XYZ file of C-alpha atoms in Angstrom:
189
model
C 99.414 109.144 185.749
C 102.447 108.538 183.063
C 102.490 105.123 181.677
C 106.296 104.923 182.573
C 105.221 104.810 185.997
C 102.839 102.088 186.038
C 103.945 98.410 187.152
C 104.314 95.719 184.171
C 102.252 93.501 185.188
C 99.620 96.035 185.413
C 100.453 97.133 181.705
C 100.843 93.494 180.280
C 96.901 93.087 182.068
C 95.714 95.955 180.504
C 97.294 95.643 177.065
C 95.773 91.737 177.238
C 92.782 93.163 178.158
C 93.127 95.420 175.111
C 93.471 92.522 173.094
C 90.571 90.168 174.230
C 88.388 93.629 173.630
C 89.349 93.763 170.310
C 89.087 89.758 169.239
C 85.622 90.330 170.712
C 84.873 93.414 168.444
C 85.626 91.776 165.598
C 83.822 88.616 165.980
C 80.793 91.010 167.087
C 80.899 92.448 163.742
C 81.431 89.288 161.725
C 77.829 88.383 163.648
C 75.931 91.481 161.905
C 75.547 93.735 164.760
C 77.981 96.324 165.537
C 79.811 96.776 169.243
C 77.063 99.400 170.612
C 73.886 97.096 169.781
C 75.546 94.275 171.418
C 75.907 96.194 174.482
C 72.436 97.342 174.444
C 71.377 93.922 173.723
C 73.411 92.566 176.696
C 72.201 95.063 178.702
C 68.584 94.534 178.492
C 69.343 90.770 178.718
C 71.112 91.327 182.112
C 68.897 93.884 183.837
C 65.743 94.119 185.795
C 62.475 95.658 184.336
C 63.431 99.424 186.420
C 66.935 98.897 184.204
C 65.386 98.732 180.763
C 65.305 101.729 179.886
C 66.668 104.408 177.353
C 68.749 106.459 179.711
C 69.665 102.981 181.628
C 71.504 101.682 178.505
C 72.697 104.540 177.850
C 75.060 104.526 181.336
C 75.410 100.959 180.587
C 77.132 101.493 177.080
C 78.630 104.516 178.272
C 77.137 106.860 175.851
C 74.718 109.651 175.519
C 70.980 108.961 175.526
C 70.445 110.434 171.965
C 73.189 107.965 170.678
C 71.727 105.000 172.831
C 68.619 105.603 171.367
C 69.520 105.848 167.893
C 71.359 101.862 169.029
C 67.773 101.151 169.946
C 66.010 102.005 167.414
C 68.538 100.020 165.085
C 67.672 97.134 167.314
C 64.043 97.583 166.928
C 64.213 97.868 163.138
C 66.046 94.987 163.200
C 63.091 92.889 165.356
C 65.569 92.398 168.370
C 64.158 94.880 170.779
C 60.282 95.987 171.343
C 59.296 98.900 173.399
C 56.401 97.712 175.877
C 54.644 99.885 177.971
C 55.203 100.715 181.852
C 52.250 99.083 183.654
C 53.510 101.945 186.539
C 54.387 104.917 184.239
C 51.507 105.192 180.930
C 54.325 107.987 180.107
C 57.283 105.749 179.743
C 58.168 102.455 178.303
C 60.931 99.867 179.082
C 62.399 97.800 176.368
C 62.240 93.882 176.317
C 64.370 91.625 173.886
C 61.947 90.071 171.644
C 62.064 86.226 170.697
C 64.597 87.347 167.555
C 66.665 89.124 170.649
C 66.965 86.129 172.694
C 67.836 83.925 170.270
C 70.565 86.157 169.151
C 72.040 86.665 171.980
C 72.417 82.365 172.502
C 74.479 83.260 169.809
C 76.642 86.481 171.536
C 80.072 86.202 170.847
C 81.113 86.921 174.406
C 80.428 83.465 174.710
C 83.819 82.709 173.249
C 85.606 84.920 175.983
C 83.788 83.024 178.514
C 84.607 79.670 177.151
C 88.201 80.755 177.364
C 87.793 81.419 180.985
C 86.091 78.435 181.541
C 89.149 76.405 180.563
C 90.851 78.251 183.494
C 91.408 76.519 186.573
C 88.240 76.856 188.677
C 90.427 78.914 191.428
C 91.815 81.219 188.805
C 88.357 81.676 186.833
C 86.682 83.055 190.306
C 90.182 85.097 190.919
C 89.798 86.866 187.549
C 86.168 87.521 187.946
C 86.756 89.238 191.241
C 90.010 91.264 190.017
C 88.036 92.368 187.092
C 85.013 93.573 189.127
C 87.482 95.423 191.468
C 88.942 97.210 187.797
C 85.717 97.887 186.853
C 84.678 99.330 190.090
C 87.681 101.385 189.670
C 86.861 102.929 186.602
C 83.170 103.635 187.353
C 84.385 106.639 188.774
C 83.554 106.457 192.677
C 80.007 106.781 192.172
C 79.613 108.506 189.155
C 78.489 106.019 186.987
C 75.866 103.304 187.644
C 77.055 99.910 189.441
C 74.424 97.807 187.618
C 74.727 95.040 190.459
C 72.127 92.516 191.839
C 70.049 93.276 194.741
C 71.660 91.659 197.199
C 74.384 94.328 199.077
C 71.863 97.168 198.029
C 70.660 99.527 200.768
C 67.427 99.729 198.691
C 66.762 96.145 198.907
C 64.829 93.702 201.316
C 64.783 90.564 201.054
C 61.613 88.079 200.893
C 61.331 84.777 202.670
C 60.950 83.480 199.459
C 64.066 84.567 197.530
C 62.232 87.525 196.458
C 62.125 90.921 198.257
C 60.903 94.169 197.886
C 62.971 97.673 196.727
C 62.383 100.718 198.509
C 63.837 102.578 195.496
C 61.034 101.851 193.413
C 58.509 100.981 196.141
C 57.593 97.298 194.608
C 57.780 93.644 195.049
C 60.414 91.780 193.773
C 60.544 88.040 192.680
C 63.480 85.652 192.878
C 64.719 86.226 189.450
C 64.763 89.761 189.339
C 66.691 90.282 192.849
C 69.611 88.432 190.795
C 69.368 90.905 187.471
C 71.486 94.123 187.154
C 69.957 97.210 188.318
C 70.709 101.011 187.519
C 69.779 102.443 190.487
C 71.560 99.651 193.148
C 73.455 101.627 195.936
C 76.004 99.599 197.704
C 74.937 98.895 201.281
C-alpha cells in the first residue's frame, strides 16, 4: 500500500511509535548494551522455560539463529546470561538470567516508556495496550512468526486446580508462575 493512501491518523501514530523506538534505543546504548542484547534479555526475562533457547530468542528478536547466538555469547561474556543443561533433553541447554542479568533488567530503559504510559488515564493506557497488541498481531504475518503469549488462550494448555496446568505440546506440568510467561509454542485456541 502506498504511504499516501494511508489515513493521516495511522501515519501520525506510526511515526510516534518510530520516535518512541528511537528514543528507547538511545537510552539502551547509554546503558551499555546494544538493542539486540536488551531484546534478548527481555525475551529471557519474559519467557517460560520452554522458550529460553537460542532459537526462541532469535524468533523473539526477529533475527537469524547465528546473529542471536552471537548476541547471547556476548551476554554470557558480560555475565548476564548462563547456559543450563536441559533436564529433559541432555543434548540441549536453556538460557537463564544470572543475578547480574536480573539486576540489569531492573534498570531496563523500557521502564521510561512504561512510566510515560502509566501517566496516561487508566482507560487510555488499557486502550493503548490493546491497540498495540493488535498492531503487533498484524505485523506477525498471520502465524508465520511465534506469538509469544501466555498459556491462557493456547490450545495446548489445560488449566489445573492450583492455577498451574499442563502443556500438551511439551507434555509437562506448569506451575502458576509459568502459565503467565511468554511461550514460543503458543497456538491460539
